Coordinates of C-alpha atoms and ligand atoms in Angstrom, one line a residue:
Chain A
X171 CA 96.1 93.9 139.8
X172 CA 96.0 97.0 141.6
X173 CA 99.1 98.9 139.7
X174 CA 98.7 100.2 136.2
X175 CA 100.5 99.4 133.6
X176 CA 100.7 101.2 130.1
X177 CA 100.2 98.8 127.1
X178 CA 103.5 99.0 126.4
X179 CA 104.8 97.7 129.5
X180 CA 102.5 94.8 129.5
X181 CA 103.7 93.8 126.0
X182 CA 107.1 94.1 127.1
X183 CA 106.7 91.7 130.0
X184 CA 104.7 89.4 127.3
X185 CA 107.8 89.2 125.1
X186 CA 110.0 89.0 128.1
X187 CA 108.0 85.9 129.6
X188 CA 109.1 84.2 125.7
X189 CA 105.3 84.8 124.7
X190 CA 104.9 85.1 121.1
X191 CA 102.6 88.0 119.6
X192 CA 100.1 87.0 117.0
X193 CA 98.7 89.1 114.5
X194 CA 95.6 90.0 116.8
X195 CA 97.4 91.1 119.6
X196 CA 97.9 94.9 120.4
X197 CA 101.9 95.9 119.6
X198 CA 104.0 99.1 119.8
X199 CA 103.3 100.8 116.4
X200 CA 107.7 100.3 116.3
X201 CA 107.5 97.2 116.8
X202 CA 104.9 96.5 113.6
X203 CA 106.7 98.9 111.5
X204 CA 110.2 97.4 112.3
X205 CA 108.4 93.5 111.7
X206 CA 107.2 94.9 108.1
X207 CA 110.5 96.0 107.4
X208 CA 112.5 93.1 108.6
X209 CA 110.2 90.3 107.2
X210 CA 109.7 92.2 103.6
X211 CA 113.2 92.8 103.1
X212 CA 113.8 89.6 104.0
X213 CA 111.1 88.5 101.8
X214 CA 112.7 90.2 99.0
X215 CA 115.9 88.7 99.2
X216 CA 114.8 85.7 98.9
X217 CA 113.0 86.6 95.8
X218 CA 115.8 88.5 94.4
X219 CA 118.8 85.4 95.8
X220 CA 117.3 83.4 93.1
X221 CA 118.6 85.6 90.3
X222 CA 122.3 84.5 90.8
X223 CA 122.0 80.8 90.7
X224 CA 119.4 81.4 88.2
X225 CA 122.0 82.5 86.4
X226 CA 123.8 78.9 86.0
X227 CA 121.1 76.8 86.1
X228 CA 121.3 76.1 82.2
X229 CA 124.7 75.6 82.4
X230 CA 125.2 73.4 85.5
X231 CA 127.9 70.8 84.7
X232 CA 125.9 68.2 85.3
X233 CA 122.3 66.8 84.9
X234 CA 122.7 66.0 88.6
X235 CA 123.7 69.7 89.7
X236 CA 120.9 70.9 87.6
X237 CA 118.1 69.1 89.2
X238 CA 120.0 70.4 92.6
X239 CA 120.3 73.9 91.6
X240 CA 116.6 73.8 90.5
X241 CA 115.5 72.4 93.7
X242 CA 117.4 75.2 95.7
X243 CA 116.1 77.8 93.5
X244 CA 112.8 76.8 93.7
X245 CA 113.0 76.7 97.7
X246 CA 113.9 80.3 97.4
X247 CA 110.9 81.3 95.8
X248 CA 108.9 79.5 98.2
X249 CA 110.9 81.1 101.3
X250 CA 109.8 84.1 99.9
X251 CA 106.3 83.6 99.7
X252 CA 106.1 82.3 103.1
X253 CA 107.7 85.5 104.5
X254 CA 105.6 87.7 102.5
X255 CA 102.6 85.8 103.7
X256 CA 104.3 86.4 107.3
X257 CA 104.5 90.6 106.6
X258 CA 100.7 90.4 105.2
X259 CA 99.3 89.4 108.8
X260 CA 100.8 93.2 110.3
X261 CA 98.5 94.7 107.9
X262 CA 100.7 95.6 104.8
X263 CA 99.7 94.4 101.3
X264 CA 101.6 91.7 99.0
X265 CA 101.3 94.9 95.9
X266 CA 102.6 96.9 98.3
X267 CA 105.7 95.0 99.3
X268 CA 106.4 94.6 95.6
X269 CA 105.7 98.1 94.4
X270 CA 108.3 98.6 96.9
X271 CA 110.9 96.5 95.8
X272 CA 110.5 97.2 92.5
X273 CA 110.1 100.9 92.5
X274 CA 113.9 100.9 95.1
X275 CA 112.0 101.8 98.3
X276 CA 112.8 98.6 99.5
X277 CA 116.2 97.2 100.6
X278 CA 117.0 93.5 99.9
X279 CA 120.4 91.4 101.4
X280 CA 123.2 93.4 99.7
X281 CA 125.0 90.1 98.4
X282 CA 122.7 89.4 95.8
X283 CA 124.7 92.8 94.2
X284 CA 127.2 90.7 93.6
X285 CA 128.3 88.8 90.3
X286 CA 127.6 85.5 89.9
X287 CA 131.3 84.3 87.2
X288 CA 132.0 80.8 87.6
X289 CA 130.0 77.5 88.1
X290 CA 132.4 77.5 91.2
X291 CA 130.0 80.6 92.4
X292 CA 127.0 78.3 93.2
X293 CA 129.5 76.5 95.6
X294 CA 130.7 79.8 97.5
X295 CA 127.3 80.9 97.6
X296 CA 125.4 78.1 99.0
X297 CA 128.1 77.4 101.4
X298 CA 128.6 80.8 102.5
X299 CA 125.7 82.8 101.8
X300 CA 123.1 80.2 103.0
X301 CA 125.6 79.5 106.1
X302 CA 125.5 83.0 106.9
X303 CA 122.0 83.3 106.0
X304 CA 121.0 79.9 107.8
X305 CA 122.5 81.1 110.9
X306 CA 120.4 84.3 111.2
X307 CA 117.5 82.1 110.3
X308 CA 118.6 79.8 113.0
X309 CA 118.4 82.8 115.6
X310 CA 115.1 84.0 113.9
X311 CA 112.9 80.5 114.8
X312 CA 112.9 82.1 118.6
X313 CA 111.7 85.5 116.7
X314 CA 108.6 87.0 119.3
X315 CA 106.7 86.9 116.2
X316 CA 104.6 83.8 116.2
X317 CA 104.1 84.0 111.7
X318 CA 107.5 85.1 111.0
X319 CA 109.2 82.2 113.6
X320 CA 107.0 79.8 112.7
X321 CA 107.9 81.0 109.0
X322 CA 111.7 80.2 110.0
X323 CA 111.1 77.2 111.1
X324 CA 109.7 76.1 108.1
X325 CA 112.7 77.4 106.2
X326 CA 115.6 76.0 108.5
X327 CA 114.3 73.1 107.6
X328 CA 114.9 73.2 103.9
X329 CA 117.4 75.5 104.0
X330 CA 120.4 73.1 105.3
X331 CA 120.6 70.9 102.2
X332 CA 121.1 74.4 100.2
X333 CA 124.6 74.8 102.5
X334 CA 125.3 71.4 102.1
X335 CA 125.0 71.2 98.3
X336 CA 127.4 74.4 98.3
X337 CA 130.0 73.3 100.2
X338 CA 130.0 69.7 98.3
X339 CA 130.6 71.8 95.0
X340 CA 133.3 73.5 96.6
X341 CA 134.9 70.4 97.9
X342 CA 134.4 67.8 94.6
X343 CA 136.8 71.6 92.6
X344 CA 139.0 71.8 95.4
X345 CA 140.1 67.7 94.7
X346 CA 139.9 68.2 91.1
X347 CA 142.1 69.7 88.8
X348 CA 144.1 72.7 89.4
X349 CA 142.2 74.8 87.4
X350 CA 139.2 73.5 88.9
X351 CA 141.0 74.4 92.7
X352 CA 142.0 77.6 91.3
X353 CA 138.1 78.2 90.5
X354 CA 137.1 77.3 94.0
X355 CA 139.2 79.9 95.9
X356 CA 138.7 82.7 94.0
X357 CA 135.1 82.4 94.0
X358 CA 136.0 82.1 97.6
X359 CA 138.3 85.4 97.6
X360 CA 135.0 87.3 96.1
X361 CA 132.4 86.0 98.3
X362 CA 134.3 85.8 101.9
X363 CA 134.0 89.2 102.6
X364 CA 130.0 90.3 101.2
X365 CA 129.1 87.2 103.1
X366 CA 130.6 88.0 106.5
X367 CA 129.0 91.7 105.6
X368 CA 125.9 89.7 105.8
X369 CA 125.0 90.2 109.2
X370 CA 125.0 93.8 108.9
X371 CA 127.2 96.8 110.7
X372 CA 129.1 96.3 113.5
X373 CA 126.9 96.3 117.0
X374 CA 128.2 100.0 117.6
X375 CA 127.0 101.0 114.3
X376 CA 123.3 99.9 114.4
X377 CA 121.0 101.9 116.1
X378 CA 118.2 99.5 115.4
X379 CA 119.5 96.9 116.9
X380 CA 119.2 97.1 120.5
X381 CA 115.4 98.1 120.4
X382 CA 115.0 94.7 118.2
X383 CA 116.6 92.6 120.8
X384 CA 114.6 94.2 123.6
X385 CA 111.6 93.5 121.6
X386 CA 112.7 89.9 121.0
X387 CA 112.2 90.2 117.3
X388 CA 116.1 89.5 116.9
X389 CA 117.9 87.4 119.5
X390 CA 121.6 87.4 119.2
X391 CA 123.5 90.7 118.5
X392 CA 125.1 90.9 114.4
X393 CA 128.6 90.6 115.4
X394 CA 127.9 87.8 117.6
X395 CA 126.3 86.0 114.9
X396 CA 129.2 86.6 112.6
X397 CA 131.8 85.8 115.2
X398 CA 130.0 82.4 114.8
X399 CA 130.1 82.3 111.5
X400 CA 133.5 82.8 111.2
X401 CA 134.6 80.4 113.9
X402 CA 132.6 77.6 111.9
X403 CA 133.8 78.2 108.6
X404 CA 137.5 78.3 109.2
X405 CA 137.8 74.5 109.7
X406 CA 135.3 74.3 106.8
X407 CA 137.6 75.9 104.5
X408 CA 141.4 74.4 105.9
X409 CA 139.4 70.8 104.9
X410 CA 138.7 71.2 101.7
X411 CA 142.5 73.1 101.3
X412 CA 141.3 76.3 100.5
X413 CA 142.2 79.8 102.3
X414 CA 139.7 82.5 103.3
X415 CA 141.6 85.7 102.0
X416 CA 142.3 87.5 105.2
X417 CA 145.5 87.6 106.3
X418 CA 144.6 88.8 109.7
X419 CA 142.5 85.8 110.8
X420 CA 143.7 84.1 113.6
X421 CA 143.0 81.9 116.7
X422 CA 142.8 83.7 119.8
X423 CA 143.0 81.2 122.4
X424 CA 142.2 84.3 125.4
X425 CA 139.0 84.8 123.6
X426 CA 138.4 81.6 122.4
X427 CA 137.5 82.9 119.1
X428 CA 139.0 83.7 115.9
X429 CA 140.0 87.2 115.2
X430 CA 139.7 88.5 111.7
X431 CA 140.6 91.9 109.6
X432 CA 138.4 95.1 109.0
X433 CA 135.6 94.7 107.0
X434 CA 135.2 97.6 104.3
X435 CA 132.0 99.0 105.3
X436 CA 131.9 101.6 102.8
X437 CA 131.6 98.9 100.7
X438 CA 128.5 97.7 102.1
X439 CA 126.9 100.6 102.2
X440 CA 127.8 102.1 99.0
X441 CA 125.7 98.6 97.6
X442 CA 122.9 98.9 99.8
X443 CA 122.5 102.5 98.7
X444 CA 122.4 100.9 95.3
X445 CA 125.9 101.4 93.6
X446 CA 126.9 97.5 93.9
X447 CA 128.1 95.4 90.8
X448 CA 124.6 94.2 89.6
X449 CA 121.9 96.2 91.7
X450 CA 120.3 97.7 88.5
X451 CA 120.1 94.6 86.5
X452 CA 118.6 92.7 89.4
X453 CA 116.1 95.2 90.1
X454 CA 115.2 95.0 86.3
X455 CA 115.3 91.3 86.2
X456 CA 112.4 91.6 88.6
X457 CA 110.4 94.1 86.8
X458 CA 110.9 92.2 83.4
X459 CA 109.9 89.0 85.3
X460 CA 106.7 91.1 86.6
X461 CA 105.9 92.5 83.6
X462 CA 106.1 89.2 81.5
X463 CA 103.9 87.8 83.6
X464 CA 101.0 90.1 83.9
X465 CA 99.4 88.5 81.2
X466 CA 99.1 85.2 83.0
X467 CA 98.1 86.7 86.2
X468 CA 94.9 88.3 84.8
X469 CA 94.6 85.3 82.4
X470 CA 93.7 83.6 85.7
X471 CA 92.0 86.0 87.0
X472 CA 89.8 86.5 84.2
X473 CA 89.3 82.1 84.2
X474 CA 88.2 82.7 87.5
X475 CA 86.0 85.2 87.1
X476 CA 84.7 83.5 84.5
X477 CA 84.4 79.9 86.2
X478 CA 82.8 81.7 89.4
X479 CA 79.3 83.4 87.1
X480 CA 79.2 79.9 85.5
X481 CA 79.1 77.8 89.1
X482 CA 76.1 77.3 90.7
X483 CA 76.5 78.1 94.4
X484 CA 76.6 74.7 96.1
X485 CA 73.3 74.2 98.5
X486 CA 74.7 71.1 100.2
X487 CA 77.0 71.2 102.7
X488 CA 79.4 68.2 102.7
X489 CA 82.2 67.6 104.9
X490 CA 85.5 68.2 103.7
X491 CA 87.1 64.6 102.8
Chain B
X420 CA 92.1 94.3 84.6
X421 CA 95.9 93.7 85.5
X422 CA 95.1 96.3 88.5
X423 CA 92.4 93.4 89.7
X424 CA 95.0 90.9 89.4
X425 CA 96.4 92.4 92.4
X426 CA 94.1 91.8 94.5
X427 CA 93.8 87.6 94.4
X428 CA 92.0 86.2 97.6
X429 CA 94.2 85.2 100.5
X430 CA 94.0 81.2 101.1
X431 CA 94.6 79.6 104.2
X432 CA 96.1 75.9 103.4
X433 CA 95.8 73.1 105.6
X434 CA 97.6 69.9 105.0
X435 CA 97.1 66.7 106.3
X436 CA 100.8 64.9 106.6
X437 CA 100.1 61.6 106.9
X438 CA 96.5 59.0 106.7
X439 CA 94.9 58.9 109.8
X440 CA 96.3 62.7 111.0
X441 CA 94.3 65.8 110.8
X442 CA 94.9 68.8 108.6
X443 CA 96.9 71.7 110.0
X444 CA 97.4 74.6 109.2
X445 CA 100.3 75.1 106.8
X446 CA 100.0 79.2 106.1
X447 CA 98.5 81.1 103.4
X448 CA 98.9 82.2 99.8
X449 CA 97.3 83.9 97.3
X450 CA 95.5 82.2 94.3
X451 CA 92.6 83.5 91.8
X452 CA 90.2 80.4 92.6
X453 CA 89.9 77.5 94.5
X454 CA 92.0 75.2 92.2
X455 CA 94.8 77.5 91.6
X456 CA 95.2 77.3 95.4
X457 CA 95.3 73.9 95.6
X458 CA 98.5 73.5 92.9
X459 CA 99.9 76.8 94.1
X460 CA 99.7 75.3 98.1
X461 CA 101.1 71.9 96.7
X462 CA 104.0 73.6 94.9
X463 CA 104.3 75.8 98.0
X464 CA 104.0 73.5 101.0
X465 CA 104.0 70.1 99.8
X466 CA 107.8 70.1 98.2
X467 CA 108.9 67.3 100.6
X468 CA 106.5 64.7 100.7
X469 CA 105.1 67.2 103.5
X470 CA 101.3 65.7 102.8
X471 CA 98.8 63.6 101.5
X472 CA 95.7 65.8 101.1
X473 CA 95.5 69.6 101.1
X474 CA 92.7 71.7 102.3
X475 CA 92.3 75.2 100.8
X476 CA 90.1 77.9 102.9
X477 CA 89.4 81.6 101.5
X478 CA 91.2 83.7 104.7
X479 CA 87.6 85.5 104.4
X480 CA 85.5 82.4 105.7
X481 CA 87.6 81.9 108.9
X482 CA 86.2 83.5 111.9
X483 CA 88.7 84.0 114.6
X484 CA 88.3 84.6 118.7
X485 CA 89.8 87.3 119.5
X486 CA 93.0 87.5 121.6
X487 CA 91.0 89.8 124.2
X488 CA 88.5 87.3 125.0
X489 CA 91.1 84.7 126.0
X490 CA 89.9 84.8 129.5
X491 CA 86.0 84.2 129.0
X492 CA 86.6 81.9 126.5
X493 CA 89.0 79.5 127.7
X494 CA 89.6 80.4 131.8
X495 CA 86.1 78.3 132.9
X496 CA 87.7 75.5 132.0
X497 CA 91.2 76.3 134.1
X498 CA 89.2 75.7 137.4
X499 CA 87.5 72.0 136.1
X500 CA 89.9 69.7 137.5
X501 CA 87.5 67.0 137.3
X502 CA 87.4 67.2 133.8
X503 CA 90.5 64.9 133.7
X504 CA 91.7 61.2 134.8
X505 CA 94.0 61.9 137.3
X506 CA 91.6 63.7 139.3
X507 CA 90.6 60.7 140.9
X508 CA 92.3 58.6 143.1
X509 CA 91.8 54.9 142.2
X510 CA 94.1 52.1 143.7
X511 CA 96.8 50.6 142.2
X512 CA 95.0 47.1 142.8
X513 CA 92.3 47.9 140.8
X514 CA 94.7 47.8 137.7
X515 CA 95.1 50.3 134.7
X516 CA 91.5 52.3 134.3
Ligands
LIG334 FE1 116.1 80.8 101.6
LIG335 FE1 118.8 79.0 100.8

């Protein structure tokens, strides 16, 4: 061995080598902190992307796309729960995280700000906003966290029907009538842009960034990402006939991408600081949600407390069957 | 009494995905007892025909190795070739062993 090398450097070489850390290993204090943040924010918007689609679930059109919408809804909850249970092993607490999304401390995906008007909504959004979403996920399985990739993998898994179901809502309006058509694009016009605004600021305008990727915790750079996005969805949209509403995209056969217009960042920030469309009735969605259910949380508690004086402790050990 | 609520036990959840395969470890949850686990970990991790039996473990009864003993655990057996078949050259006449 001979040389020394400071903790740091060896950790850096770990994650280098494509090693993932697990919860017992020794990490930069940064790189724990930046992990809590990441994976409970993420956590939270999984928890909090269920209140828009919530929102139509009683009025699906169908029996069909209810038992869909359901299913996708329900996945949501349980992405969340696996992330938070991912954030738990660095040491934070489950109250925690939720006393800090419910108090504002903690940010969650800035498109779940966003209205949910039309039944053609639940099309944009799983098409978009799980596409967009997906593909970050996609990146994150490779993550230099072993909980929070192994966490994505689980996710990615369940996660492609949710794009699929979307984009087959947005297709079955764009053949129907019209109206229905008419439906489809503008809840295309309204989500485009919040969606591509997904992958957060332009690479010049996040600081964060480049210490992530060094670390490994994110893999491909946010414009990157979206540059992706955007070169998949574009023959997505011209096959179902609708238009993504910026006049500015174009093929650009030198980069071999597709250029596209300014996005209005002062937009996304003015949500993420809290002054988008619906950011005060989601956060009190939650905290009704919470409070309604207190009761049934120490109802079980209580059952189990109860249930626990009442056992006798077993003396015989049997193998588990 | 809604403060204790907080504070369920973590559960580790092990789920065995088909008869005749082991459990593995799925991840965790919290749950107020044993049985609350089990339903929670089915609605959780089982959403997809994922498994046929579930295992719930309070996080508190595992006992882990710790990441700095890797080396004297699990090195003395880097150095046992011997330990496996194909340490040991037997002719191709003598057919499959
Ligand atoms: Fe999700
Ligand atoms: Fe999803």
């Amino acid at each position: 061995m001979g040389e020394t090398h400071s903790l740091e450097d060896r950790f850096q070489a770990f994650v280098e080598a494509e090693n993932k850390v697990e919860p017992k290993h020794w990490m930069p204090d940064g790189y724990r902190k930046t992990l809590v943040r990441q994976i409970s924010q993420h956590a939270h918007s999984e928890v909090v992307g269920m209140l828009p689609e919530a929102n139509w679930i009683s009025r699906a059109p169908s029996l069909r796309a209810k038992l869909i919408l359901l299913a996708k809804v329900q996945d949501e909850a349980g992405h969340g729960l696996y992330l938070y249970s991912a954030a738990e092993t660095l040491g934070t607490s489950r109250d925690q995280m939720i006393d800090d999304l419910l108090s504002g401390k903690a940010k969650y995906s800035s498109i779940f700000n966003y209205p949910t008007l039309t039944w053609a909504d639940m099309g944009a959004i799983g098409w978009l906003v799980d596409g967009a979403a997906i593909a970050n996920q996609v990146m994150l399985c490779r993550t230099s966290y072993g909980p929070y990739s192994r966490a994505m993998v689980r996710i990615c898994k369940e996660e492609s029907f949710h794009q699929r179901q979307g984009y087959e809502i947005m297709m079955t309006l764009a053949k129907g009538t019209k109206e229905q058509k008419a439906m489809a694009q503008d809840a295309l016009n309204r989500w485009w842009w919040p969606s591509i605004m997904m992958f957060g600021p332009s690479d010049d305008n996040s600081p964060n960034s480049a210490q992530s990727m060094k670390w490994r915790i994110k893999r491909k750079s946010n414009d990157e990402l979206r540059q992706e996005f955007i070169d998949k969805t574009v023959a997505q949209a011209e096959f179902i006939g609708l238009t993504l509403p910026d006049p500015d995209l174009k093929w650009n056969a030198e980069t071999g991408h597709y250029d596209f217009g300014e996005i209005d960042w002062t937009e996304f920030f003015e949500v993420i600081a809290g002054n988008g469309p619906c950011n005060a009735e989601r956060l009190a969605a939650r905290q009704k949600a919470h409070d309604e259910g207190a009761w049934v949380r120490d109802a079980a508690t209580a059952y189990a407390v109860k249930q626990a004086a009442r056992k006798p402790n077993p003396s015989t050990q049997t193998h588990a069957a | 009494m809604s403060q204790a609520s907080h504070q369920w036990p973590l559960w580790e959840v092990f789920v065995r995905s088909k008869n005749g395969l082991a459990h593995k470890h799925s991840g965790s949850l919290h749950a107020p007892d044993a049985e609350m686990a089990l339903k929670n970990a089915r609605d959780v991790y089982t959403r997809r025909s994922e498994g046929v039996s579930i295992w719930v473990v309070p996080s508190s009864s595992i006992t882990a190795s710790s990441p700095d003993e890797k080396d004297p655990l699990f090195a003395p057996s880097d150095d046992k070739v011997y330990r496996h078949p194909t340490f040991y050259d037997i002719p191709d006449e003598v057919g499959h062993m």
